[in-house]
PDB file of C-alpha atoms and ligand atoms in Angstrom:
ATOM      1  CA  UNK A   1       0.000   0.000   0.000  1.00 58.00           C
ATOM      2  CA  UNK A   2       1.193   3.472  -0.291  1.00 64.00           C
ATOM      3  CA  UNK A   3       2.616   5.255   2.112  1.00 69.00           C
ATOM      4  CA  UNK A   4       0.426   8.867   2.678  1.00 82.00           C
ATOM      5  CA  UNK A   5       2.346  11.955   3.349  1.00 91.00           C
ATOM      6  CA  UNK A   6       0.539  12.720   6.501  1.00 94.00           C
ATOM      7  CA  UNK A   7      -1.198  11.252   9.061  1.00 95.00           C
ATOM      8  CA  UNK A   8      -5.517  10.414   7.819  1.00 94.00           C
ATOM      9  CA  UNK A   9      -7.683  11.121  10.822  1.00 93.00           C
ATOM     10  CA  UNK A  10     -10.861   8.869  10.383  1.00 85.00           C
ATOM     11  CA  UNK A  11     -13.332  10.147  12.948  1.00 71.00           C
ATOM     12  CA  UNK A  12     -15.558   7.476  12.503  1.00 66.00           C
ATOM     13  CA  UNK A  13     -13.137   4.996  14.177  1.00 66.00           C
ATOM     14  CA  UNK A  14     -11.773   6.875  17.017  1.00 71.00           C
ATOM     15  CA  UNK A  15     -11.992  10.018  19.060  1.00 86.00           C
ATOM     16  CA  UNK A  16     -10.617  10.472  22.238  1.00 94.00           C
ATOM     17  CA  UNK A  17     -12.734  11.342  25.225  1.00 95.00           C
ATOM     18  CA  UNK A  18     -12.296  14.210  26.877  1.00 96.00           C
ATOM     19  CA  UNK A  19     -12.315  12.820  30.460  1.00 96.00           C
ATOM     20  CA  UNK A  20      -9.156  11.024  29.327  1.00 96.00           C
ATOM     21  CA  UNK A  21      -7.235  14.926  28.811  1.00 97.00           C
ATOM     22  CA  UNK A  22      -7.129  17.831  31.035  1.00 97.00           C
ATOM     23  CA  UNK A  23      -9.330  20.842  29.609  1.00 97.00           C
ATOM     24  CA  UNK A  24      -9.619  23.884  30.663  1.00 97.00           C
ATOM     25  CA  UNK A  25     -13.171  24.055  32.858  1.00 96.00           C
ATOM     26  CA  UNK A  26     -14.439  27.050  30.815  1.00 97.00           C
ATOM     27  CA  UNK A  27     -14.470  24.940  27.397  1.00 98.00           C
ATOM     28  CA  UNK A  28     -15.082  21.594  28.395  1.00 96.00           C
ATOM     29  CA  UNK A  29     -19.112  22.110  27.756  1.00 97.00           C
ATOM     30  CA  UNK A  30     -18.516  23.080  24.402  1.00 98.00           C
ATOM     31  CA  UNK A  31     -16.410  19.732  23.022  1.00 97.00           C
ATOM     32  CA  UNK A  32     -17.449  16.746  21.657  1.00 95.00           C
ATOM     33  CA  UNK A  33     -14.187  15.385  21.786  1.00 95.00           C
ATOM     34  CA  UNK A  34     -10.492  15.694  21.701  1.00 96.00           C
ATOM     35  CA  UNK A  35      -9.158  14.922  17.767  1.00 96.00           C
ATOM     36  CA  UNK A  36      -5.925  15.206  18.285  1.00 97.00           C
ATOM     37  CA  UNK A  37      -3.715  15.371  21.745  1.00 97.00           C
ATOM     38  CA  UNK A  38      -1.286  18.143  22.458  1.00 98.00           C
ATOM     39  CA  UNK A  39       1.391  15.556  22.758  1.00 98.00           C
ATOM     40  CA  UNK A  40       0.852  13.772  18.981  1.00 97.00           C
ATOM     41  CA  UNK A  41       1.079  17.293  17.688  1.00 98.00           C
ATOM     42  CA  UNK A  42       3.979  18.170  19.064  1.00 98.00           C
ATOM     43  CA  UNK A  43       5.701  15.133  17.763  1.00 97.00           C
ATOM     44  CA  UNK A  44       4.436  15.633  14.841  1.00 98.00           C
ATOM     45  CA  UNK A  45       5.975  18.797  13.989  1.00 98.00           C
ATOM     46  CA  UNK A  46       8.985  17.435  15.470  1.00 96.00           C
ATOM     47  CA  UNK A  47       9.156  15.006  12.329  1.00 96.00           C
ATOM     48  CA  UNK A  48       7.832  17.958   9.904  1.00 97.00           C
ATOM     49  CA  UNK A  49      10.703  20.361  10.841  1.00 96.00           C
ATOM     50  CA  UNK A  50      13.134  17.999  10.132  1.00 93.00           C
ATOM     51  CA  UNK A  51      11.868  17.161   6.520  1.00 94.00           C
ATOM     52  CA  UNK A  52      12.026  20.419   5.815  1.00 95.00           C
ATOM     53  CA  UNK A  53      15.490  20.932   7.112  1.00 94.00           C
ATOM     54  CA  UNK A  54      16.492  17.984   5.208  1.00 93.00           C
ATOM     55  CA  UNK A  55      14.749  19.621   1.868  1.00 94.00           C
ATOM     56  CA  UNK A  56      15.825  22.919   2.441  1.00 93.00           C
ATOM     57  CA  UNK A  57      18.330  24.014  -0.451  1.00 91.00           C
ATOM     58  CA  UNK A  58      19.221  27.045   1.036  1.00 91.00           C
ATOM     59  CA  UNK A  59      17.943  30.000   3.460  1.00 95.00           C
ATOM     60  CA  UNK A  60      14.227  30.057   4.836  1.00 96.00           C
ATOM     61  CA  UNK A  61      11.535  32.851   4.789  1.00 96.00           C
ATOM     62  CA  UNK A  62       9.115  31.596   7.352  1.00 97.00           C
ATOM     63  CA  UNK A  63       6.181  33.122   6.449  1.00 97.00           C
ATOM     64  CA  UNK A  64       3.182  32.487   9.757  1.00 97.00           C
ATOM     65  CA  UNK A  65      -0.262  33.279   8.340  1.00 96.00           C
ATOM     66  CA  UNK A  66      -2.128  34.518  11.721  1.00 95.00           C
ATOM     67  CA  UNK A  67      -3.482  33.983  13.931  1.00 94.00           C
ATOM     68  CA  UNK A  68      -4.416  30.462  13.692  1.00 93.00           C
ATOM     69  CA  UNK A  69      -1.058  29.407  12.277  1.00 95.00           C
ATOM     70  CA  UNK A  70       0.656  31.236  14.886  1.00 97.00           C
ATOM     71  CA  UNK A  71       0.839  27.706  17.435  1.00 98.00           C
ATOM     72  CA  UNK A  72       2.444  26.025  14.524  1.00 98.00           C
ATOM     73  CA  UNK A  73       4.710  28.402  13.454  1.00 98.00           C
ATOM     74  CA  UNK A  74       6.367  28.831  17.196  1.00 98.00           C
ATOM     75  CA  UNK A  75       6.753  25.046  17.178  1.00 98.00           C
ATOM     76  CA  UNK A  76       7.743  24.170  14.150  1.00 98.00           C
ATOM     77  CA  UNK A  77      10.665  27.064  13.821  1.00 97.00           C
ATOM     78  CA  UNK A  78      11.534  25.943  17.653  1.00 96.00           C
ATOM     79  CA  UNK A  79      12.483  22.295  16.278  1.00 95.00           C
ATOM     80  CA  UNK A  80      13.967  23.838  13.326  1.00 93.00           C
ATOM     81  CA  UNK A  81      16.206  25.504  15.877  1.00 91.00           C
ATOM     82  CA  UNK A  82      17.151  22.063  18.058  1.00 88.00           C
ATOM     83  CA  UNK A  83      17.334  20.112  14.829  1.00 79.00           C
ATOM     84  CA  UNK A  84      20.750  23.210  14.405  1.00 71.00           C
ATOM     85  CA  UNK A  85      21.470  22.876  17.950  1.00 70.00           C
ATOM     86  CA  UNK A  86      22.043  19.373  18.061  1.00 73.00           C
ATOM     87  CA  UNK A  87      24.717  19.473  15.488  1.00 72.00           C
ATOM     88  CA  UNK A  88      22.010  18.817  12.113  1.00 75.00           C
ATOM     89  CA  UNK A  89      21.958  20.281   9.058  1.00 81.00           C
ATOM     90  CA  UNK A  90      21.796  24.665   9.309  1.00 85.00           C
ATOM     91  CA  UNK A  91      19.245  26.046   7.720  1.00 90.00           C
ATOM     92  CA  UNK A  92      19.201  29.908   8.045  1.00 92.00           C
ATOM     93  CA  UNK A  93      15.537  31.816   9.201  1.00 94.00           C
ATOM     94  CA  UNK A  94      14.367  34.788   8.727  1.00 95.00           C
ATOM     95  CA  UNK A  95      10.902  35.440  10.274  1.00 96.00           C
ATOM     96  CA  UNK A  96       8.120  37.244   8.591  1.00 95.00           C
ATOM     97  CA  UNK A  97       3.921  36.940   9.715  1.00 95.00           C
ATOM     98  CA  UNK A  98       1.249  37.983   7.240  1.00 95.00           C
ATOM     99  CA  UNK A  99      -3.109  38.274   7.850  1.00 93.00           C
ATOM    100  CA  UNK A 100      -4.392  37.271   5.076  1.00 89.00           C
ATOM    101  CA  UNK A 101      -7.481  38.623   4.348  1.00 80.00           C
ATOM    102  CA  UNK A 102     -10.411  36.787   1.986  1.00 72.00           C
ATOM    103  CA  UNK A 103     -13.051  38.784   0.277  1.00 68.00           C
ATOM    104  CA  UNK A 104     -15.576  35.507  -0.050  1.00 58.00           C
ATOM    105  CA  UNK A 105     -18.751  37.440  -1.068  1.00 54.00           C
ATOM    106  CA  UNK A 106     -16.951  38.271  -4.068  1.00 53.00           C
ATOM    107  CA  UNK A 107     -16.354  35.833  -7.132  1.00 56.00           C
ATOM    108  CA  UNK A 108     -12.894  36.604  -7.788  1.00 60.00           C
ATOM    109  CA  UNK A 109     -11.943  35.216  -4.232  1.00 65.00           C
ATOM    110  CA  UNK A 110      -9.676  37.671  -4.201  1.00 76.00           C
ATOM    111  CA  UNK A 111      -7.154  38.057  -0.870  1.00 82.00           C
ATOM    112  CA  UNK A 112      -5.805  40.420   0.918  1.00 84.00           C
ATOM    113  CA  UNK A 113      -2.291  40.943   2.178  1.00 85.00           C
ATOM    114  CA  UNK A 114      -1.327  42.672   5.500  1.00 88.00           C
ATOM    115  CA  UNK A 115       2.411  43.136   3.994  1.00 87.00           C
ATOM    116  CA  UNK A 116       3.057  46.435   2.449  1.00 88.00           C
ATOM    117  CA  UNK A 117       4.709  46.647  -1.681  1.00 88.00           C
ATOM    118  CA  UNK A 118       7.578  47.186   0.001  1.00 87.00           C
ATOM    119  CA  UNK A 119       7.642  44.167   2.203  1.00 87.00           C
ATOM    120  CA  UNK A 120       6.487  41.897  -0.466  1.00 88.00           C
ATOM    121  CA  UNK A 121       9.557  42.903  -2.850  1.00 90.00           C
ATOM    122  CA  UNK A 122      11.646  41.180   0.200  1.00 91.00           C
ATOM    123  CA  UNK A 123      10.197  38.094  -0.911  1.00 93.00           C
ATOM    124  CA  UNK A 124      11.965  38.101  -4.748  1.00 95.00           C
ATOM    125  CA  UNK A 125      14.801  35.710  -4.867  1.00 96.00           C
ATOM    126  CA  UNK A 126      13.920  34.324  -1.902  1.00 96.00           C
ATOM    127  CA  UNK A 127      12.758  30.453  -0.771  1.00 96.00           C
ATOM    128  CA  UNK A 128       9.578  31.334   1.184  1.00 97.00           C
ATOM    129  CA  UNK A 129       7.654  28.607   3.540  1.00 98.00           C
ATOM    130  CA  UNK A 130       4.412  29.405   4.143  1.00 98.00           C
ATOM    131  CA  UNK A 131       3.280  28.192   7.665  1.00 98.00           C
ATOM    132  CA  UNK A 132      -0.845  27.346   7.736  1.00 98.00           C
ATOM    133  CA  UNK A 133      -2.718  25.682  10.277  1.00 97.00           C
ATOM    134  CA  UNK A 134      -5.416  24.174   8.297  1.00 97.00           C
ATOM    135  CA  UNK A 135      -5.965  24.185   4.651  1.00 97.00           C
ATOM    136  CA  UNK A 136     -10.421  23.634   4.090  1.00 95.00           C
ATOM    137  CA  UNK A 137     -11.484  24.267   0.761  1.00 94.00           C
ATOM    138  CA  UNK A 138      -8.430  25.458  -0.557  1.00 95.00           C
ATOM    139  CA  UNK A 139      -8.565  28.362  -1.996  1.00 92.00           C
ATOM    140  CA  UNK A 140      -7.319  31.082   0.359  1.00 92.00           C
ATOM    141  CA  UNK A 141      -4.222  29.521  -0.032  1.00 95.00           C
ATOM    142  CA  UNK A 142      -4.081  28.974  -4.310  1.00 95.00           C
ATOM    143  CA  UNK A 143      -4.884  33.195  -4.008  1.00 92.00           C
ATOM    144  CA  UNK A 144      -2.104  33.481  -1.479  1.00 94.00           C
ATOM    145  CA  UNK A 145       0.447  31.815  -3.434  1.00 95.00           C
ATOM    146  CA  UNK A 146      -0.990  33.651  -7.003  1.00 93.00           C
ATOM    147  CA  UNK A 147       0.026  36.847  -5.146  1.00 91.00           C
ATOM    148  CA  UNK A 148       3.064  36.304  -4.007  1.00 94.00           C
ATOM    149  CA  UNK A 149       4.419  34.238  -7.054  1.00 94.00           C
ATOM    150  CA  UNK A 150       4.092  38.519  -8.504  1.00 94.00           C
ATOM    151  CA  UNK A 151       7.114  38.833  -6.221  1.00 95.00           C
ATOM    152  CA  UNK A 152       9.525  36.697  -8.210  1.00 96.00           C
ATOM    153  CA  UNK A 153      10.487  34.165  -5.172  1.00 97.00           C
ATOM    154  CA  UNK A 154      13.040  31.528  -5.644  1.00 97.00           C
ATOM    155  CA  UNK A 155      10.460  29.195  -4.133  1.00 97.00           C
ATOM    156  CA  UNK A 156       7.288  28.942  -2.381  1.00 97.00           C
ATOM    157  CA  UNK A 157       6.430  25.840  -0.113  1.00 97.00           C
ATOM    158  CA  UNK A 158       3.374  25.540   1.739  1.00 98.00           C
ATOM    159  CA  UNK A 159       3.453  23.525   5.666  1.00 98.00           C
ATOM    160  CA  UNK A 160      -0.419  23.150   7.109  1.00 98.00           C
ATOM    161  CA  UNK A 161      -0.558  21.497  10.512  1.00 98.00           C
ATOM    162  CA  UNK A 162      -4.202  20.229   9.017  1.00 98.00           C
ATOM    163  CA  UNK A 163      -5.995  19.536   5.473  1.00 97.00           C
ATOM    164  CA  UNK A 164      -9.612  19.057   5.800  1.00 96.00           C
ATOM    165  CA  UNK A 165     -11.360  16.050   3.983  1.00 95.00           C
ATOM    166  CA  UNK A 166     -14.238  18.367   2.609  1.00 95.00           C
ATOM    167  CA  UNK A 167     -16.134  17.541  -0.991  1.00 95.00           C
ATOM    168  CA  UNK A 168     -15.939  21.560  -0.712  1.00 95.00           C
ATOM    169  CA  UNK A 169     -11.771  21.232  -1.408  1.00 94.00           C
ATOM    170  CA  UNK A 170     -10.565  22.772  -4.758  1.00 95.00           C
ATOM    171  CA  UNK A 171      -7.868  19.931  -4.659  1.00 95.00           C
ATOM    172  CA  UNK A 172      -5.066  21.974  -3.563  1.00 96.00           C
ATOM    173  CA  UNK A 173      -2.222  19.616  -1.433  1.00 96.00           C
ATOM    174  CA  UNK A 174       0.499  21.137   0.547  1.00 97.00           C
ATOM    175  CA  UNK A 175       4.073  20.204   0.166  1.00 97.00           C
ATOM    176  CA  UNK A 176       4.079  19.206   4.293  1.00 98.00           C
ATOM    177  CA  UNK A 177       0.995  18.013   5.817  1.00 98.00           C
ATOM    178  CA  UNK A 178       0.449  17.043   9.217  1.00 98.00           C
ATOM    179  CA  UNK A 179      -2.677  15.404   9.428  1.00 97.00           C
ATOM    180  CA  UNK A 180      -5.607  15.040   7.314  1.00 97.00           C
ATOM    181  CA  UNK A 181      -8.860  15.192   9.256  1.00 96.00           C
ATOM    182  CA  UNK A 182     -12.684  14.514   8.389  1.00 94.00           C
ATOM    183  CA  UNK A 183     -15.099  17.227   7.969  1.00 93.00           C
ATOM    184  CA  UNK A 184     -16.259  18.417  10.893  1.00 93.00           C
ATOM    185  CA  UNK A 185     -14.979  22.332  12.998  1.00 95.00           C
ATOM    186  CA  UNK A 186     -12.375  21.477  15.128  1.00 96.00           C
ATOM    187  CA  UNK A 187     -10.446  24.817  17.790  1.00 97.00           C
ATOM    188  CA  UNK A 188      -7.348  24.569  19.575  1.00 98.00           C
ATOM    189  CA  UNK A 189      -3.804  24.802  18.895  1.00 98.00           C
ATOM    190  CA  UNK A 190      -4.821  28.451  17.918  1.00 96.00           C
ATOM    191  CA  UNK A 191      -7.415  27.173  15.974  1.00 97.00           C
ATOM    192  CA  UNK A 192     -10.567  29.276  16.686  1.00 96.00           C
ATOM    193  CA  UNK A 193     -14.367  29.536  16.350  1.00 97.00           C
ATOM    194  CA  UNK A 194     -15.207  33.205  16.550  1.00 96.00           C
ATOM    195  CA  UNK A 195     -11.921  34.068  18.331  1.00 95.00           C
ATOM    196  CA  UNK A 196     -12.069  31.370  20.739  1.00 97.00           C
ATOM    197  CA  UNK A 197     -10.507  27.782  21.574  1.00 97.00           C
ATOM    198  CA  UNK A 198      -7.189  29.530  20.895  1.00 96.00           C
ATOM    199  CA  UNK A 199      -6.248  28.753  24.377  1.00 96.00           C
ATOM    200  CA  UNK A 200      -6.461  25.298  24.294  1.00 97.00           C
ATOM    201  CA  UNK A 201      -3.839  22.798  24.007  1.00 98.00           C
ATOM    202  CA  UNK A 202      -5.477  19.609  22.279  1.00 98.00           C
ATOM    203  CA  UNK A 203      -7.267  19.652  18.521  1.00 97.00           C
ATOM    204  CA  UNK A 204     -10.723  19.218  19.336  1.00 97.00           C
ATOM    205  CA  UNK A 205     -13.634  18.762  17.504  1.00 96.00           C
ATOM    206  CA  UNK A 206     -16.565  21.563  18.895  1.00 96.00           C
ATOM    207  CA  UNK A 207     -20.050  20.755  19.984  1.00 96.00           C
ATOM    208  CA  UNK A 208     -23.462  22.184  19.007  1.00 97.00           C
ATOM    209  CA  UNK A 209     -24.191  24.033  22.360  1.00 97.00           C
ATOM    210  CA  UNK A 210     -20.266  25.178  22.074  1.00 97.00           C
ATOM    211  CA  UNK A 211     -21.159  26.549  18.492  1.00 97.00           C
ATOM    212  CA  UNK A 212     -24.104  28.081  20.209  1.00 96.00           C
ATOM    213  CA  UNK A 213     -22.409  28.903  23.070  1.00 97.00           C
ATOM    214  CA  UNK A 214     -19.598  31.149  21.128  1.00 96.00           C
ATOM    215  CA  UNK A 215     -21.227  32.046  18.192  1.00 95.00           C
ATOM    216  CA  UNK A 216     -21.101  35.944  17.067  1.00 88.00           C
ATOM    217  CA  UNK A 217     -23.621  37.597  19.114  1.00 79.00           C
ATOM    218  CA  UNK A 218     -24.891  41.321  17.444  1.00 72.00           C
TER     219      UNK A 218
HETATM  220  N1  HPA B   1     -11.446  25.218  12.480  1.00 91.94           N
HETATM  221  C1  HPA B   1     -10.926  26.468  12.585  1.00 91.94           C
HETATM  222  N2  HPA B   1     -10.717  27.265  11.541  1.00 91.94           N
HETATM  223  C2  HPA B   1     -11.016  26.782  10.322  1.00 91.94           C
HETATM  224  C3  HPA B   1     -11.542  25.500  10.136  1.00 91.94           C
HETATM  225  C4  HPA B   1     -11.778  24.672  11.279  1.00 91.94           C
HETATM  226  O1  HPA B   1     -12.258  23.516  11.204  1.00 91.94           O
HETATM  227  N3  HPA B   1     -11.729  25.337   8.798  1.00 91.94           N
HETATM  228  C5  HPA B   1     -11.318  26.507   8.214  1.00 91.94           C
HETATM  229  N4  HPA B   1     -10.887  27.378   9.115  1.00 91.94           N
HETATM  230 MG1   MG B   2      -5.851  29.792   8.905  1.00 91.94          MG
END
């Protein structure tokens, strides 16, 4: 059989009960379940950072898109940093953070940067990672990477933490994936739901009277 890139998620077989984790008290009515334990992630950036210090050809633009990849960024560049510490290959990093911004009641699906001209024309020449926490339908990131391919980069590589198995997906893989997960909304690890969950350790999938619970209130 063939051997995925990532790790596939099937919901349907397993989640892990909450009572089996520490939560914090304030969230634990609004969880169905924990997806994915702090630990697991952790080790699985571990392994990430290291194939892309063993792919890296030459310096790094780390590129976080916040907030939600903001968890993933921190660890991922942090094992990047052992991985030199420990005597590994040296990768040089220079850090940059972007909001991206998508317009979706429009039919272009046009984005928006945060970066000035200015800071973009850093990016020409350069080999640019692009650090996501969850890639859903797919095409935030194809506009993302349109744009900044206008800005003559030696490379552009994308790392999501997540890829959602949606029928809604415009097909669009990642060069690193972490794990692939089924269809449902799932907070933590800076993953949020209206601006919350971003305070919570574990991947977890959200409940109906959490999505009640938090939803935008005018
Ligand atoms: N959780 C949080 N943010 C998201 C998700 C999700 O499941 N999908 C797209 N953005
Ligand atoms: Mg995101």
């Amino acid at each position: 059989m063939e051997q995925k890139k990532w790790i596939d998620i099937n919901t349907e077989s397993f989640q892990y009960s909450l009572d089996h984790f520490v939560i914090p008290d304030h969230y634990e009515d609004a969880l169905e379940s924990v997806l994915i334990p702090h630990g697991v992630i952790m080790d699985r950036v571990e392994k990430l950072a290291k194939l892309i210090v063993q792919e890296a050809t030459g310096p790094l633009v780390v590129c976080c898109v916040l907030k939600g990849g903001h968890q993933f960024f921190a660890d991922l560049v942090n094992y990047i940093k052992k991985n030199v510490t420990r005597g590994g290959k040296t990768v040089p990093l220079s850090l940059e953070f972007i909001k991206v911004k998508s317009y979706s009641g429009e039919t272009s699906g046009e984005v928006k940067l945060s970066l000035t001209e200015e800071e973009c024309q850093e990016f020409q020449g350069k080999n640019i990672l692009i650090v996501e926490d969850i890639i859903d339908t797919g095409k935030t990131m194809v506009q993302l990477l349109q744009k900044l391919k206008q800005y003559s980069p030696e490379s552009v590589k994308v790392a999501s933490l997540l890829i959602k198995k949606t029928p809604l997906s415009n097909g669009y893989i990642p060069e690193y994936v972490g794990f692939a997960i089924p269809n449902a909304f799932v907070v933590g690890y800076a993953l949020d739901y209206n601006e919350y969950f971003r305070d919570l350790d574990h991947i977890c999938v959200i409940n109906d009277h959490g999505k009640m619970k938090y939803a935008i209130k005018n």
